[in-house]
Tab-separated table of C-alpha atoms in Angstrom:
chain	number	residue	atom	x	y	z
A	28	MET	CA	18.180	17.760	12.041
A	29	ASN	CA	20.882	15.147	11.737
A	30	GLY	CA	23.405	17.870	10.980
A	31	HIS	CA	24.055	21.453	12.048
A	32	GLU	CA	22.339	24.148	9.970
A	33	LEU	CA	23.252	27.729	9.270
A	34	ILE	CA	20.249	29.761	8.159
A	35	SER	CA	20.327	33.195	6.552
A	36	SER	CA	17.717	35.374	4.914
A	37	SER	CA	19.707	35.823	1.712
A	38	SER	CA	18.891	33.920	-1.462
A	39	ARG	CA	19.540	33.807	-5.196
A	40	GLN	CA	17.165	36.184	-6.962
A	41	SER	CA	17.174	33.977	-10.063
A	42	LYS	CA	15.201	31.358	-8.163
A	43	THR	CA	12.776	33.283	-5.989
A	44	SER	CA	11.725	36.770	-4.954
A	45	ALA	CA	13.061	38.288	-1.753
A	46	THR	CA	9.750	37.776	0.030
A	47	ASP	CA	9.454	34.028	-0.461
A	48	ALA	CA	13.116	33.062	-0.624
A	49	ASN	CA	15.115	30.900	1.727
A	50	HIS	CA	18.753	29.880	2.014
A	51	PHE	CA	20.490	27.572	4.468
A	52	VAL	CA	23.336	25.100	4.754
A	53	LEU	CA	22.921	21.549	6.057
A	54	THR	CA	26.000	19.813	7.426
A	55	PHE	CA	26.036	16.057	8.008
A	56	GLU	CA	28.499	14.656	10.533
A	57	ASN	CA	29.312	11.365	8.773
A	58	ASN	CA	31.238	11.987	5.549
A	59	ARG	CA	30.467	8.561	4.085
A	60	PHE	CA	26.749	8.883	4.722
A	61	ALA	CA	26.798	12.399	3.289
A	62	SER	CA	28.414	11.067	0.110
A	63	GLU	CA	25.773	8.339	-0.193
A	64	LEU	CA	23.055	10.868	0.560
A	65	PHE	CA	24.159	13.196	-2.222
A	66	GLY	CA	24.505	10.274	-4.648
A	67	GLN	CA	27.032	9.394	-7.306
A	68	PHE	CA	27.944	12.596	-9.138
A	69	ASP	CA	25.425	14.300	-6.788
A	70	GLN	CA	22.550	12.674	-8.674
A	71	ASN	CA	20.252	12.719	-5.628
A	72	LEU	CA	20.749	16.443	-5.148
A	73	LYS	CA	20.100	17.002	-8.841
A	74	LEU	CA	16.833	15.097	-8.463
A	75	LEU	CA	15.865	17.360	-5.551
A	76	GLU	CA	16.621	20.380	-7.705
A	77	GLU	CA	14.553	19.054	-10.598
A	78	ARG	CA	11.514	18.005	-8.571
A	79	LEU	CA	11.393	20.943	-6.135
A	80	ARG	CA	12.924	23.650	-8.352
A	81	ILE	CA	15.559	24.666	-5.848
A	82	ASP	CA	19.343	25.019	-5.834
A	83	ALA	CA	21.251	22.314	-3.926
A	84	ARG	CA	25.015	22.826	-4.044
A	85	PRO	CA	27.283	20.342	-2.227
A	86	ARG	CA	30.358	21.467	-0.313
A	87	GLY	CA	32.127	18.454	1.156
A	88	ASN	CA	29.735	16.981	3.695
A	89	SER	CA	27.471	20.051	3.535
A	90	VAL	CA	24.883	21.203	1.041
A	91	ALA	CA	23.713	24.772	0.473
A	92	ILE	CA	20.012	24.896	-0.357
A	93	SER	CA	18.206	27.936	-1.694
A	94	GLY	CA	14.871	28.649	-3.302
A	95	ASP	CA	11.216	28.994	-2.394
A	96	VAL	CA	10.610	28.739	1.358
A	97	VAL	CA	8.154	25.835	1.098
A	98	ALA	CA	10.288	23.894	-1.409
A	99	THR	CA	13.522	24.324	0.549
A	100	ASN	CA	11.867	23.099	3.732
A	101	GLN	CA	10.549	20.112	1.793
A	102	ALA	CA	14.126	19.418	0.660
A	103	ARG	CA	15.321	19.739	4.258
A	104	ARG	CA	12.822	17.153	5.484
A	105	ALA	CA	13.561	14.766	2.611
A	106	LEU	CA	17.325	14.909	3.210
A	107	ASP	CA	16.873	14.552	6.956
A	108	TYR	CA	14.739	11.438	6.464
A	109	LEU	CA	17.142	9.862	3.965
A	110	TYR	CA	20.157	10.574	6.185
A	111	GLY	CA	18.325	8.902	9.062
A	112	ARG	CA	17.815	5.811	6.895
A	113	LEU	CA	21.535	5.675	6.178
A	114	GLN	CA	22.297	6.005	9.891
A	115	SER	CA	20.012	3.054	10.612
A	116	GLY	CA	22.026	0.847	8.235
A	117	ALA	CA	19.719	0.992	5.222
A	118	SER	CA	20.819	1.967	1.739
A	119	ILE	CA	19.056	4.458	-0.495
A	120	ASP	CA	18.559	4.642	-4.234
A	121	THR	CA	16.841	6.970	-6.675
A	122	SER	CA	13.397	5.549	-5.923
A	123	ASP	CA	13.916	6.222	-2.204
A	124	VAL	CA	14.787	9.835	-2.979
A	125	GLU	CA	11.683	10.123	-5.175
A	126	GLY	CA	9.606	8.687	-2.342
A	127	ALA	CA	11.034	11.069	0.247
A	128	ILE	CA	10.276	14.034	-2.020
A	129	ARG	CA	6.697	12.854	-2.579
A	130	MET	CA	6.111	12.393	1.122
A	131	ALA	CA	7.629	15.789	1.968
A	132	VAL	CA	5.384	17.512	-0.568
A	133	ALA	CA	2.333	15.551	0.603
A	134	ALA	CA	3.046	16.495	4.228
A	135	ASP	CA	2.822	20.179	3.278
A	136	ASP	CA	-0.351	19.589	1.282
A	137	GLN	CA	-1.982	18.011	4.337
A	138	LEU	CA	-1.010	20.800	6.745
A	139	GLN	CA	-4.205	22.812	7.081
A	140	LEU	CA	-4.117	23.918	10.731
A	141	PRO	CA	-1.968	26.992	11.482
A	142	THR	CA	-0.665	25.340	14.648
A	143	MET	CA	0.939	22.436	12.759
A	144	GLU	CA	4.712	22.633	12.494
A	145	ARG	CA	6.103	22.681	8.972
A	146	LYS	CA	9.582	21.654	10.124
A	147	ALA	CA	8.401	18.351	11.587
A	148	LYS	CA	10.356	15.312	10.460
A	149	LEU	CA	8.948	12.906	7.909
A	150	THR	CA	7.522	9.673	9.270
A	151	MET	CA	6.831	6.884	6.808
A	152	ALA	CA	5.274	3.519	7.526
A	153	GLN	CA	7.760	0.687	7.088
A	154	ILE	CA	7.819	-3.062	6.618
A	155	SER	CA	10.858	-4.876	8.010
A	156	THR	CA	12.122	-8.428	7.713
A	157	ARG	CA	15.531	-9.847	8.520
A	158	LYS	CA	16.578	-9.376	4.915
A	159	LYS	CA	15.126	-5.998	4.023
A	160	THR	CA	13.323	-2.900	5.233
A	161	ILE	CA	11.099	-0.991	2.844
A	162	ALA	CA	9.424	2.333	3.499
A	163	ALA	CA	6.355	3.895	1.931
A	164	ARG	CA	7.193	6.012	-1.091
A	165	THR	CA	3.841	7.742	-1.525
A	166	PRO	CA	1.145	8.873	0.911
A	167	MET	CA	-1.148	6.136	-0.403
A	168	GLN	CA	1.517	3.464	0.194
A	169	ASP	CA	1.825	4.847	3.710
A	170	ALA	CA	-1.934	4.480	4.201
A	171	TYR	CA	-1.824	0.968	2.696
A	172	ILE	CA	0.895	-0.266	5.072
A	173	ARG	CA	-0.910	1.201	8.077
A	174	ALA	CA	-4.192	-0.360	6.934
A	175	MET	CA	-2.551	-3.806	6.694
A	176	GLN	CA	-1.223	-3.358	10.220
A	177	ARG	CA	-4.659	-2.780	11.731
A	178	ALA	CA	-7.380	-4.267	9.487
A	179	GLU	CA	-8.237	-7.935	9.028
A	180	LEU	CA	-9.276	-7.467	5.396
A	181	VAL	CA	-7.571	-4.913	3.147
A	182	PHE	CA	-8.319	-4.142	-0.485
A	183	GLY	CA	-5.499	-2.492	-2.422
A	184	VAL	CA	-6.823	-1.399	-5.805
A	185	GLY	CA	-5.363	0.725	-8.566
A	186	PRO	CA	-3.037	0.758	-11.574
A	187	ALA	CA	0.105	-1.282	-12.142
A	188	GLY	CA	3.330	-0.075	-10.588
A	189	THR	CA	1.870	1.281	-7.354
A	190	GLY	CA	3.331	-1.453	-5.127
A	191	LYS	CA	0.035	-3.151	-4.198
A	192	THR	CA	1.258	-6.730	-4.568
A	193	TYR	CA	4.834	-6.161	-3.463
A	194	LEU	CA	3.850	-4.478	-0.206
A	195	ALA	CA	1.188	-7.115	0.504
A	196	VAL	CA	3.723	-9.938	0.192
A	197	ALA	CA	6.271	-7.978	2.221
A	198	HIS	CA	3.715	-7.495	4.999
A	199	ALA	CA	2.854	-11.201	4.960
A	200	ALA	CA	6.558	-12.098	5.202
A	201	GLN	CA	6.919	-9.751	8.167
A	202	LEU	CA	3.940	-11.341	9.946
A	203	LEU	CA	5.396	-14.816	9.382
A	204	GLU	CA	8.847	-13.867	10.671
A	205	ARG	CA	7.362	-12.294	13.795
A	206	GLY	CA	5.189	-15.320	14.513
A	207	ALA	CA	1.960	-13.346	14.124
A	208	VAL	CA	0.767	-15.974	11.613
A	209	ASP	CA	1.754	-19.591	11.013
A	210	ARG	CA	1.691	-19.540	7.217
A	211	ILE	CA	1.358	-17.513	4.065
A	212	ILE	CA	-1.115	-18.426	1.350
A	213	LEU	CA	-0.750	-16.856	-2.088
A	214	SER	CA	-3.467	-17.136	-4.681
A	215	ARG	CA	-4.388	-15.759	-8.063
A	216	PRO	CA	-7.219	-16.551	-10.475
A	217	ALA	CA	-5.678	-18.337	-13.452
A	218	VAL	CA	-8.043	-16.744	-15.933
A	219	GLU	CA	-5.814	-17.428	-18.921
A	220	ALA	CA	-6.295	-21.169	-18.393
A	221	GLY	CA	-9.889	-20.865	-17.231
A	222	GLU	CA	-8.733	-22.276	-13.861
A	223	ARG	CA	-8.577	-25.688	-15.551
A	224	LEU	CA	-4.892	-26.409	-15.096
A	225	GLY	CA	-4.916	-30.178	-15.428
A	226	PHE	CA	-3.652	-30.203	-18.997
A	227	LEU	CA	-0.462	-28.335	-18.038
A	228	PRO	CA	2.657	-30.453	-17.299
A	229	GLY	CA	4.157	-30.819	-13.824
A	230	ASP	CA	2.831	-30.753	-10.265
A	231	MET	CA	0.502	-28.098	-8.898
A	232	LYS	CA	3.326	-25.685	-8.051
A	233	GLU	CA	4.718	-25.938	-11.578
A	234	LYS	CA	1.258	-25.484	-13.086
A	235	VAL	CA	0.505	-22.221	-11.299
A	236	ASP	CA	4.024	-20.750	-11.172
A	237	PRO	CA	3.601	-18.638	-14.322
A	238	TYR	CA	0.571	-16.897	-12.793
A	239	LEU	CA	2.203	-16.327	-9.408
A	240	ARG	CA	5.651	-15.148	-10.495
A	241	PRO	CA	5.174	-11.561	-9.162
A	242	LEU	CA	4.343	-13.003	-5.744
A	243	TYR	CA	7.444	-15.210	-5.796
A	244	ASP	CA	9.619	-12.254	-6.791
A	245	ALA	CA	8.412	-10.254	-3.803
A	246	LEU	CA	8.909	-13.211	-1.445
A	247	TYR	CA	12.507	-13.754	-2.531
A	248	ASP	CA	13.126	-10.035	-2.142
A	249	MET	CA	11.988	-10.083	1.496
A	250	MET	CA	13.262	-13.509	2.615
A	251	PRO	CA	16.424	-15.543	1.922
A	252	GLY	CA	15.925	-17.901	-1.011
A	253	ASP	CA	16.719	-21.060	0.947
A	254	LYS	CA	14.142	-20.155	3.621
A	255	VAL	CA	11.512	-19.542	0.970
A	256	GLU	CA	12.195	-22.949	-0.607
A	257	ARG	CA	12.072	-24.747	2.762
A	258	ALA	CA	8.875	-22.927	3.724
A	259	ILE	CA	7.216	-23.939	0.447
A	260	THR	CA	8.310	-27.558	0.904
A	261	ALA	CA	6.978	-27.585	4.482
A	262	GLY	CA	3.689	-25.974	3.467
A	263	VAL	CA	4.391	-22.853	5.526
A	264	ILE	CA	4.173	-20.898	2.292
A	265	GLU	CA	1.434	-22.236	0.066
A	266	ILE	CA	0.790	-21.314	-3.545
A	267	ALA	CA	-2.582	-22.293	-4.909
A	268	PRO	CA	-4.977	-21.185	-7.650
A	269	LEU	CA	-8.177	-19.618	-6.410
A	270	ALA	CA	-10.304	-22.628	-7.366
A	271	PHE	CA	-8.507	-24.741	-4.725
A	272	MET	CA	-9.627	-22.473	-1.861
A	273	ARG	CA	-13.189	-23.804	-1.826
A	274	GLY	CA	-14.231	-25.555	1.381
A	275	ARG	CA	-11.215	-24.421	3.416
A	276	THR	CA	-10.974	-22.281	6.552
A	277	LEU	CA	-7.789	-20.222	6.542
A	278	ALA	CA	-6.900	-19.615	10.199
A	279	ASN	CA	-3.617	-18.202	11.543
A	280	ALA	CA	-2.629	-17.271	8.008
A	281	ALA	CA	-1.774	-14.235	5.921
A	282	VAL	CA	-3.739	-14.775	2.720
A	283	ILE	CA	-3.161	-12.750	-0.437
A	284	LEU	CA	-5.412	-12.762	-3.475
A	285	ASP	CA	-3.684	-11.031	-6.378
A	286	GLU	CA	-5.222	-9.919	-9.709
A	287	ALA	CA	-8.602	-10.043	-7.967
A	288	GLN	CA	-10.308	-8.095	-10.749
A	289	ASN	CA	-10.391	-11.424	-12.628
A	290	THR	CA	-12.540	-13.189	-10.038
A	291	THR	CA	-16.226	-13.755	-10.614
A	292	SER	CA	-18.786	-12.713	-8.009
A	293	MET	CA	-19.076	-16.293	-6.711
A	294	GLN	CA	-15.314	-16.760	-6.544
A	295	MET	CA	-14.820	-13.554	-4.567
A	296	LYS	CA	-17.538	-14.423	-2.059
A	297	MET	CA	-16.077	-17.922	-1.693
A	298	PHE	CA	-12.602	-16.508	-1.071
A	299	LEU	CA	-13.627	-13.846	1.443
A	300	THR	CA	-15.625	-16.342	3.491
A	301	ARG	CA	-12.522	-18.532	3.942
A	302	LEU	CA	-11.147	-16.106	6.567
A	303	GLY	CA	-10.511	-17.939	9.833
A	304	GLU	CA	-9.457	-17.041	13.364
A	305	ASN	CA	-6.351	-14.838	13.526
A	306	GLY	CA	-6.369	-14.625	9.765
A	307	ARG	CA	-5.409	-11.631	7.639
A	308	MET	CA	-6.521	-11.148	4.048
A	309	ILE	CA	-5.146	-8.746	1.462
A	310	VAL	CA	-6.901	-8.459	-1.888
A	311	THR	CA	-5.162	-6.622	-4.721
A	312	GLY	CA	-6.261	-5.788	-8.230
A	313	ASP	CA	-6.881	-3.200	-10.902
A	314	PRO	CA	-10.576	-2.792	-11.800
A	315	SER	CA	-9.575	-1.242	-15.128
A	316	GLN	CA	-7.777	-4.417	-16.254
A	317	VAL	CA	-10.523	-7.057	-16.141
A	318	ASP	CA	-9.811	-10.121	-18.345
A	319	LEU	CA	-13.114	-11.897	-17.697
A	320	PRO	CA	-15.404	-12.775	-20.603
A	321	ARG	CA	-17.645	-9.956	-21.774
A	322	GLY	CA	-20.754	-9.669	-19.636
A	323	VAL	CA	-19.206	-11.340	-16.555
A	324	LYS	CA	-19.050	-8.921	-13.621
A	325	SER	CA	-15.794	-8.618	-11.726
A	326	GLY	CA	-16.012	-9.989	-8.201
A	327	LEU	CA	-13.589	-7.291	-7.052
A	328	VAL	CA	-15.729	-4.453	-8.371
A	329	GLU	CA	-18.815	-5.966	-6.745
A	330	ALA	CA	-17.082	-6.589	-3.410
A	331	LEU	CA	-15.904	-2.988	-3.210
A	332	GLN	CA	-19.528	-1.894	-3.526
A	333	ILE	CA	-21.032	-4.462	-1.141
A	334	LEU	CA	-18.422	-4.124	1.624
A	335	ARG	CA	-18.340	-0.334	1.719
A	336	GLY	CA	-18.470	0.745	5.348
A	337	VAL	CA	-18.194	-2.775	6.809
A	338	GLU	CA	-16.221	-2.770	10.069
A	339	GLY	CA	-12.827	-4.473	9.799
A	340	VAL	CA	-12.553	-3.842	6.050
A	341	SER	CA	-10.166	-1.205	4.711
A	342	VAL	CA	-10.027	-0.075	1.076
A	343	ILE	CA	-6.981	1.773	-0.289
A	344	ARG	CA	-7.356	3.235	-3.777
A	345	PHE	CA	-4.143	3.991	-5.627
A	346	LYS	CA	-3.969	6.535	-8.453
A	347	ASP	CA	-1.532	7.135	-11.301
A	348	ALA	CA	0.298	9.601	-9.021
A	349	ASP	CA	1.218	6.614	-6.807
A	350	VAL	CA	3.091	4.744	-9.548
A	351	VAL	CA	6.621	4.108	-8.249
A	352	ARG	CA	8.086	2.451	-11.319
A	353	HIS	CA	9.675	4.376	-14.180
A	354	PRO	CA	8.066	7.859	-14.489
A	355	LEU	CA	6.903	6.879	-17.963
A	356	VAL	CA	4.606	4.246	-16.427
A	357	ALA	CA	2.603	6.960	-14.651
A	358	ARG	CA	2.280	8.881	-17.915
A	359	ILE	CA	1.143	5.730	-19.727
A	360	VAL	CA	-1.518	5.086	-17.058
A	361	ARG	CA	-2.784	8.667	-17.345
A	362	ALA	CA	-2.899	8.422	-21.153
A	363	TYR	CA	-4.955	5.220	-21.038
A	364	GLU	CA	-7.313	6.655	-18.416
A	365	GLY	CA	-7.821	9.740	-20.558
A	366	HIS	CA	-8.481	7.615	-23.649
A	367	THR	CA	-11.001	5.462	-21.753
A	368	ALA	CA	-12.835	8.534	-20.469
A	369	VAL	CA	-13.093	10.005	-23.990
A	370	HIS	CA	-14.226	6.644	-25.388
A	371	ASP	CA	-16.938	6.290	-22.720
A	372	GLU	CA	-18.220	9.808	-23.416
A	373	SER	CA	-18.292	9.071	-27.145
A	374	GLU	CA	-20.295	5.885	-26.609
A	375	GLN	CA	-22.832	7.686	-24.417
A	376	SER	CA	-23.296	10.460	-26.995
A	377	ASP	CA	-23.926	7.856	-29.728
A	378	ARG	CA	-26.782	6.257	-27.812
């Protein structure tokens, strides 16, 4: 641990029975970090209490934790991880605390062998640039980051709010900063305009900006604004609609195709075959949000079927439990999925 701990067998009976109860005190050496760790008005500790159903009572730079043995050890690992982030110079917010709790719970869920140590520290995959370091906030984000680190082609599919696009752009920015690639290429099918953008005013960048705004937002979050602007001007960062990829070979580049569920079968095949030497491709999309005309098959859905098991291809499937936006977003996703399932069953019964 990052602080000294005093452990006793006593606990509050209101929380747990004597047989599964746990109580200990964590003390953190740096008072300022401890204050940031606990949060303004101890909001981070209150979140731990709410999510894990424990008691977490601050005493200066210490916190007394009591409750179920498994839950209290999850709280211990979450606090230890977050304190380590503060020691490394990073800041933490509510979403980081949520992420640490999720990962601590998931670590217990994955421990199936009796020899595995429950008190092991949390390790989360990270993406770092000069401006920012971000860590995985769910087990699936952790798998996604690790997949991007090792695979040449990664599909990140699932509902909105799971971090698919943001993490892809962050990874591309990291590769560029480290010199692993020479350029970043961002693309999206402009379905709303039928990929016929000529009637829109302005140059190509201005024409496609509305469709690529989420990619820009992630770029500016990971890199200084002036560097992003210079890189775009120099062609080091290129923004182009999918239709303009035809006939190119994208070597030494990190290439991201966002909203890929709106590609046709031909467009997806064309895009995937652009991969050149030392190239990395990340394809993101939500198969449940296809905007193509009725009867047109999504190129993303087809590619996931065709490329299953192909060496060098990694597919990460996010679920509603991986939504890292407002908690209401996850509930909205679940409600829509439930409605779709009921609707599909109703249609089948009518046939």
